[in-house]
Amino acid sequence: IKDQTIKGVVDPVTELTSLVSGIADTLKTNSLLQKEIEKGTKKGLAFEEQINDILHSFAIIAGDIVEEVGHKEGASKTGKGKKKGDHVIVVSDSDGTSGRIVFESKDLMRKQSLNEVNKLLDASCKNRQAKIGIYVSSSLSSAPVNSNFARLAPNRYSVVVNKETLDTVALEVCYQVARLEALSITRTNTTNKNEINFDKANKALKNLREQINLIITIRENMSKAESDITDARHNVDKLEKNLTSNIRKLEETYIDKK
């Protein structure tokens, strides 16, 4: 994640829209991290810990700070709400602008409603004093919407990191969109510029959502195809061995008749 991705933001909407063209570069930057994750080194960890490790990897590249706050009390006055929010990313730019993003990581069996997730993110943002809230589901079936990446409301996002495959593409893209948005909000508040007009940015966000879903679907199909090929090779090897065995038996039969 390069400084120039954020640097020189004048019109937040223009910058958010232009982010689409930079997604491919970012995914290339993090490709080595994805390969390490795919090796399964993190599959023994709890889902929240897996997300924590992934966020640390992104933050190192971006120069951001990860606060592991899942077991720490926040700013909320109520006892139950004091521990809302699992991870906080403190993002900053070279001009001194900074912002906070909170992540809620959930490994649940039941599908969460849009209302439930938005309420949770609102409470988490309040507790962790963050402007942006991101809900991370461990499966598409438990996500609030049927998409691996979605904007639920202003400053609220949902992403899926499948705990079986640990495909991070949705989280990578969401991290950057949220990073840009958090810095833009801070600039808006400090410079009195117009707020981000997400109506104009909806097309860009829709394109991101469609591209992410397509990438993940293709990856899953490739993984299944690779598994099928492996099974097919195993079956061919088995058939070849049986064929060799039968040929030998046939040879023995002819030899016995001599």
Short mmCIF file of C-alpha atoms in Angstrom, two decimals:
data_model
loop_
_atom_site.label_atom_id
_atom_site.label_comp_id
_atom_site.label_asym_id
_atom_site.label_seq_id
_atom_site.Cartn_x
_atom_site.Cartn_y
_atom_site.Cartn_z
CA ILE A 1 0.00 0.00 0.00
CA LYS A 2 1.73 3.12 -1.23
CA ASP A 3 1.60 6.59 0.31
CA GLN A 4 0.51 8.05 -3.01
CA THR A 5 -2.72 6.05 -2.78
CA ILE A 6 -3.92 8.53 -0.19
CA LYS A 7 -1.61 11.54 -0.71
CA GLY A 8 -3.02 14.65 -2.30
CA VAL A 9 -6.68 13.94 -1.62
CA VAL A 10 -8.67 16.97 -2.66
CA ASP A 11 -12.00 15.48 -3.62
CA PRO A 12 -12.79 12.39 -1.50
CA VAL A 13 -15.31 11.10 -4.01
CA THR A 14 -12.83 11.29 -6.88
CA GLU A 15 -10.21 9.55 -4.79
CA LEU A 16 -12.59 6.79 -3.72
CA THR A 17 -13.62 6.17 -7.31
CA SER A 18 -10.03 6.14 -8.55
CA LEU A 19 -9.17 3.54 -5.92
CA VAL A 20 -10.67 0.88 -8.20
CA SER A 21 -7.74 1.15 -10.61
CA GLY A 22 -5.26 0.61 -7.81
CA ILE A 23 -6.77 -2.57 -6.43
CA ALA A 24 -4.80 -4.88 -8.73
CA ASP A 25 -1.49 -3.34 -7.65
CA THR A 26 -2.35 -3.82 -4.01
CA LEU A 27 -3.33 -7.42 -4.48
CA LYS A 28 0.03 -8.02 -6.19
CA THR A 29 1.79 -6.34 -3.26
CA ASN A 30 0.15 -8.73 -0.83
CA SER A 31 0.32 -11.84 -3.01
CA LEU A 32 3.22 -13.32 -1.05
CA LEU A 33 1.28 -12.90 2.17
CA GLN A 34 -1.67 -14.71 0.64
CA LYS A 35 0.59 -17.61 -0.40
CA GLU A 36 1.85 -17.95 3.16
CA ILE A 37 -1.69 -17.98 4.49
CA GLU A 38 -2.73 -20.61 1.95
CA LYS A 39 -0.04 -22.93 3.26
CA GLY A 40 -2.29 -23.46 6.26
CA THR A 41 0.07 -22.10 8.91
CA LYS A 42 -2.81 -20.21 10.53
CA LYS A 43 -5.56 -22.83 10.26
CA GLY A 44 -5.00 -24.01 13.81
CA LEU A 45 -5.77 -20.60 15.28
CA ALA A 46 -9.14 -19.26 16.35
CA PHE A 47 -10.81 -17.14 13.67
CA GLU A 48 -10.28 -13.89 15.57
CA GLU A 49 -6.56 -14.65 15.88
CA GLN A 50 -6.36 -15.47 12.19
CA ILE A 51 -7.88 -12.10 11.29
CA ASN A 52 -5.54 -10.41 13.74
CA ASP A 53 -2.50 -11.93 12.00
CA ILE A 54 -3.81 -10.96 8.57
CA LEU A 55 -4.48 -7.37 9.66
CA HIS A 56 -0.97 -7.15 11.11
CA SER A 57 0.39 -8.18 7.71
CA PHE A 58 -1.59 -5.42 5.97
CA ALA A 59 -0.66 -2.83 8.58
CA ILE A 60 3.07 -3.55 8.24
CA ILE A 61 2.89 -2.79 4.51
CA ALA A 62 0.78 0.35 5.02
CA GLY A 63 2.71 1.66 8.01
CA ASP A 64 -0.42 1.50 10.18
CA ILE A 65 -0.81 0.36 13.78
CA VAL A 66 -2.93 -2.58 14.97
CA GLU A 67 -4.43 -2.38 18.44
CA GLU A 68 -5.55 -5.78 19.78
CA VAL A 69 -8.49 -4.65 21.87
CA GLY A 70 -10.78 -7.70 21.95
CA HIS A 71 -10.19 -8.30 25.67
CA LYS A 72 -9.76 -4.68 26.68
CA GLU A 73 -12.39 -2.23 27.84
CA GLY A 74 -13.15 0.76 25.66
CA ALA A 75 -14.85 4.13 26.08
CA SER A 76 -18.42 2.84 26.54
CA LYS A 77 -19.93 3.38 29.97
CA THR A 78 -21.97 0.19 30.00
CA GLY A 79 -20.24 -3.00 31.13
CA LYS A 80 -21.46 -5.10 28.20
CA GLY A 81 -20.49 -2.55 25.59
CA LYS A 82 -17.01 -1.88 26.91
CA LYS A 83 -15.47 -4.81 25.04
CA LYS A 84 -17.14 -4.24 21.67
CA GLY A 85 -14.62 -4.26 18.82
CA ASP A 86 -11.93 -6.92 18.30
CA HIS A 87 -9.23 -5.04 16.41
CA VAL A 88 -8.54 -1.35 15.82
CA ILE A 89 -6.36 -0.08 12.99
CA VAL A 90 -4.88 3.38 13.44
CA VAL A 91 -4.19 4.67 9.93
CA SER A 92 -2.12 7.73 9.14
CA ASP A 93 -0.79 9.65 6.17
CA SER A 94 2.41 11.59 5.53
CA ASP A 95 0.56 14.90 6.05
CA GLY A 96 -0.28 13.94 9.66
CA THR A 97 -3.86 12.93 8.99
CA SER A 98 -4.98 9.89 11.00
CA GLY A 99 -8.11 7.86 11.60
CA ARG A 100 -9.38 4.76 13.37
CA ILE A 101 -11.04 1.65 11.90
CA VAL A 102 -12.62 -1.04 14.08
CA PHE A 103 -13.07 -4.68 13.05
CA GLU A 104 -15.54 -7.21 14.46
CA SER A 105 -14.54 -10.81 13.66
CA LYS A 106 -17.28 -13.42 13.99
CA ASP A 107 -17.14 -17.18 13.45
CA LEU A 108 -20.85 -18.01 13.73
CA MET A 109 -23.14 -20.70 12.39
CA ARG A 110 -26.25 -18.52 12.17
CA LYS A 111 -26.72 -15.86 9.51
CA GLN A 112 -26.59 -12.38 11.03
CA SER A 113 -29.21 -9.84 10.02
CA LEU A 114 -28.26 -6.49 8.53
CA ASN A 115 -29.82 -4.75 11.51
CA GLU A 116 -27.84 -6.86 14.01
CA VAL A 117 -24.55 -6.18 12.27
CA ASN A 118 -25.12 -2.45 11.89
CA LYS A 119 -26.04 -2.15 15.58
CA LEU A 120 -22.91 -4.09 16.54
CA LEU A 121 -20.68 -1.92 14.34
CA ASP A 122 -22.27 1.26 15.71
CA ALA A 123 -21.55 0.08 19.27
CA SER A 124 -18.01 -0.99 18.35
CA CYS A 125 -17.23 2.33 16.67
CA LYS A 126 -18.53 4.22 19.68
CA ASN A 127 -16.60 2.06 22.12
CA ARG A 128 -13.32 2.20 20.18
CA GLN A 129 -13.77 5.82 19.02
CA ALA A 130 -13.53 4.78 15.38
CA LYS A 131 -15.18 6.29 12.31
CA ILE A 132 -15.26 3.13 10.20
CA GLY A 133 -16.66 -0.27 11.24
CA ILE A 134 -15.98 -3.54 9.41
CA TYR A 135 -17.76 -6.83 10.13
CA VAL A 136 -15.70 -9.90 9.20
CA SER A 137 -17.61 -13.18 8.76
CA SER A 138 -16.02 -16.62 8.62
CA SER A 139 -18.40 -17.80 5.88
CA LEU A 140 -20.72 -16.36 3.28
CA SER A 141 -23.65 -18.21 4.84
CA SER A 142 -23.24 -16.29 8.13
CA ALA A 143 -22.65 -12.86 6.55
CA PRO A 144 -25.45 -10.25 6.70
CA VAL A 145 -25.56 -9.98 2.90
CA ASN A 146 -24.89 -12.53 0.17
CA SER A 147 -21.61 -10.98 -0.90
CA ASN A 148 -17.96 -11.30 0.09
CA PHE A 149 -17.67 -7.51 0.22
CA ALA A 150 -20.43 -4.97 0.75
CA ARG A 151 -21.08 -1.48 2.06
CA LEU A 152 -23.89 -1.86 4.60
CA ALA A 153 -24.33 1.81 5.47
CA PRO A 154 -22.21 4.98 5.55
CA ASN A 155 -18.85 4.01 7.12
CA ARG A 156 -20.01 0.41 7.67
CA TYR A 157 -18.76 -2.61 5.72
CA SER A 158 -19.10 -6.38 5.63
CA VAL A 159 -16.45 -8.78 4.33
CA VAL A 160 -16.04 -12.55 4.28
CA VAL A 161 -12.82 -14.40 5.00
CA ASN A 162 -13.73 -18.05 4.56
CA LYS A 163 -12.11 -19.91 7.44
CA GLU A 164 -11.64 -22.99 5.24
CA THR A 165 -9.76 -21.27 2.42
CA LEU A 166 -8.55 -18.08 4.16
CA ASP A 167 -8.92 -16.12 0.92
CA THR A 168 -8.13 -12.53 1.95
CA VAL A 169 -8.95 -10.65 -1.24
CA ALA A 170 -12.19 -9.14 0.16
CA LEU A 171 -10.48 -8.07 3.37
CA GLU A 172 -7.53 -6.58 1.46
CA VAL A 173 -9.78 -4.41 -0.68
CA CYS A 174 -12.03 -3.41 2.22
CA TYR A 175 -8.98 -2.48 4.30
CA GLN A 176 -7.90 0.00 1.65
CA VAL A 177 -11.35 1.44 0.98
CA ALA A 178 -11.85 1.92 4.73
CA ARG A 179 -8.36 3.40 5.09
CA LEU A 180 -9.06 5.97 2.39
CA GLU A 181 -12.48 6.74 3.83
CA ALA A 182 -11.18 7.17 7.40
CA LEU A 183 -8.51 9.62 6.26
CA SER A 184 -10.99 11.45 4.04
CA ILE A 185 -13.43 11.84 6.94
CA THR A 186 -10.68 13.29 9.12
CA ARG A 187 -9.72 15.75 6.39
CA THR A 188 -13.36 16.71 5.92
CA ASN A 189 -13.75 17.41 9.64
CA THR A 190 -10.54 19.44 9.88
CA THR A 191 -10.80 21.42 6.63
CA ASN A 192 -14.60 21.87 6.49
CA LYS A 193 -14.74 20.41 2.98
CA ASN A 194 -17.87 18.74 1.69
CA GLU A 195 -18.63 15.30 3.04
CA ILE A 196 -18.06 12.23 0.89
CA ASN A 197 -20.93 11.81 -1.56
CA PHE A 198 -21.33 8.05 -1.66
CA ASP A 199 -24.14 8.26 -4.20
CA LYS A 200 -21.49 9.17 -6.76
CA ALA A 201 -19.18 6.45 -5.48
CA ASN A 202 -21.77 3.66 -5.51
CA LYS A 203 -20.80 2.56 -9.01
CA ALA A 204 -17.17 2.15 -7.99
CA LEU A 205 -18.14 0.22 -4.86
CA LYS A 206 -20.52 -1.97 -6.87
CA ASN A 207 -17.73 -2.75 -9.34
CA LEU A 208 -15.44 -3.67 -6.45
CA ARG A 209 -18.07 -5.97 -4.97
CA GLU A 210 -18.69 -7.72 -8.30
CA GLN A 211 -14.97 -8.11 -9.01
CA ILE A 212 -14.25 -9.52 -5.55
CA ASN A 213 -17.10 -12.04 -5.75
CA LEU A 214 -15.89 -13.11 -9.21
CA ILE A 215 -12.27 -13.50 -8.07
CA ILE A 216 -13.27 -15.59 -5.06
CA THR A 217 -15.62 -17.75 -7.13
CA ILE A 218 -12.87 -18.39 -9.70
CA ARG A 219 -10.37 -19.25 -6.96
CA GLU A 220 -12.79 -21.66 -5.34
CA ASN A 221 -13.49 -23.30 -8.69
CA MET A 222 -9.75 -23.57 -9.39
CA SER A 223 -9.22 -25.14 -5.98
CA LYS A 224 -11.99 -27.65 -6.63
CA ALA A 225 -10.59 -28.37 -10.09
CA GLU A 226 -7.13 -28.95 -8.62
CA SER A 227 -8.64 -31.32 -6.07
CA ASP A 228 -10.53 -33.15 -8.81
CA ILE A 229 -7.35 -33.42 -10.88
CA THR A 230 -5.49 -34.83 -7.88
CA ASP A 231 -8.24 -37.41 -7.37
CA ALA A 232 -8.21 -38.23 -11.08
CA ARG A 233 -4.44 -38.75 -11.01
CA HIS A 234 -4.79 -41.02 -8.02
CA ASN A 235 -7.44 -43.05 -9.84
CA VAL A 236 -5.32 -43.25 -12.99
CA ASP A 237 -2.31 -44.41 -10.96
CA LYS A 238 -4.48 -47.06 -9.35
CA LEU A 239 -5.81 -48.20 -12.73
CA GLU A 240 -2.29 -48.32 -14.17
CA LYS A 241 -1.16 -50.53 -11.28
CA ASN A 242 -4.15 -52.83 -11.78
CA LEU A 243 -3.45 -52.91 -15.50
CA THR A 244 0.19 -53.85 -14.89
CA SER A 245 -0.88 -56.53 -12.44
CA ASN A 246 -3.37 -57.99 -14.91
CA ILE A 247 -0.78 -58.02 -17.69
CA ARG A 248 1.61 -59.91 -15.44
CA LYS A 249 -1.11 -62.43 -14.62
CA LEU A 250 -1.80 -62.84 -18.31
CA GLU A 251 1.91 -63.36 -18.99
CA GLU A 252 2.07 -65.96 -16.23
CA THR A 253 -0.88 -67.76 -17.77
CA TYR A 254 0.83 -67.98 -21.15
CA ILE A 255 4.09 -69.05 -19.55
CA ASP A 256 2.33 -71.85 -17.66
CA LYS A 257 0.91 -73.19 -20.94
CA LYS A 258 4.34 -73.51 -22.54
#
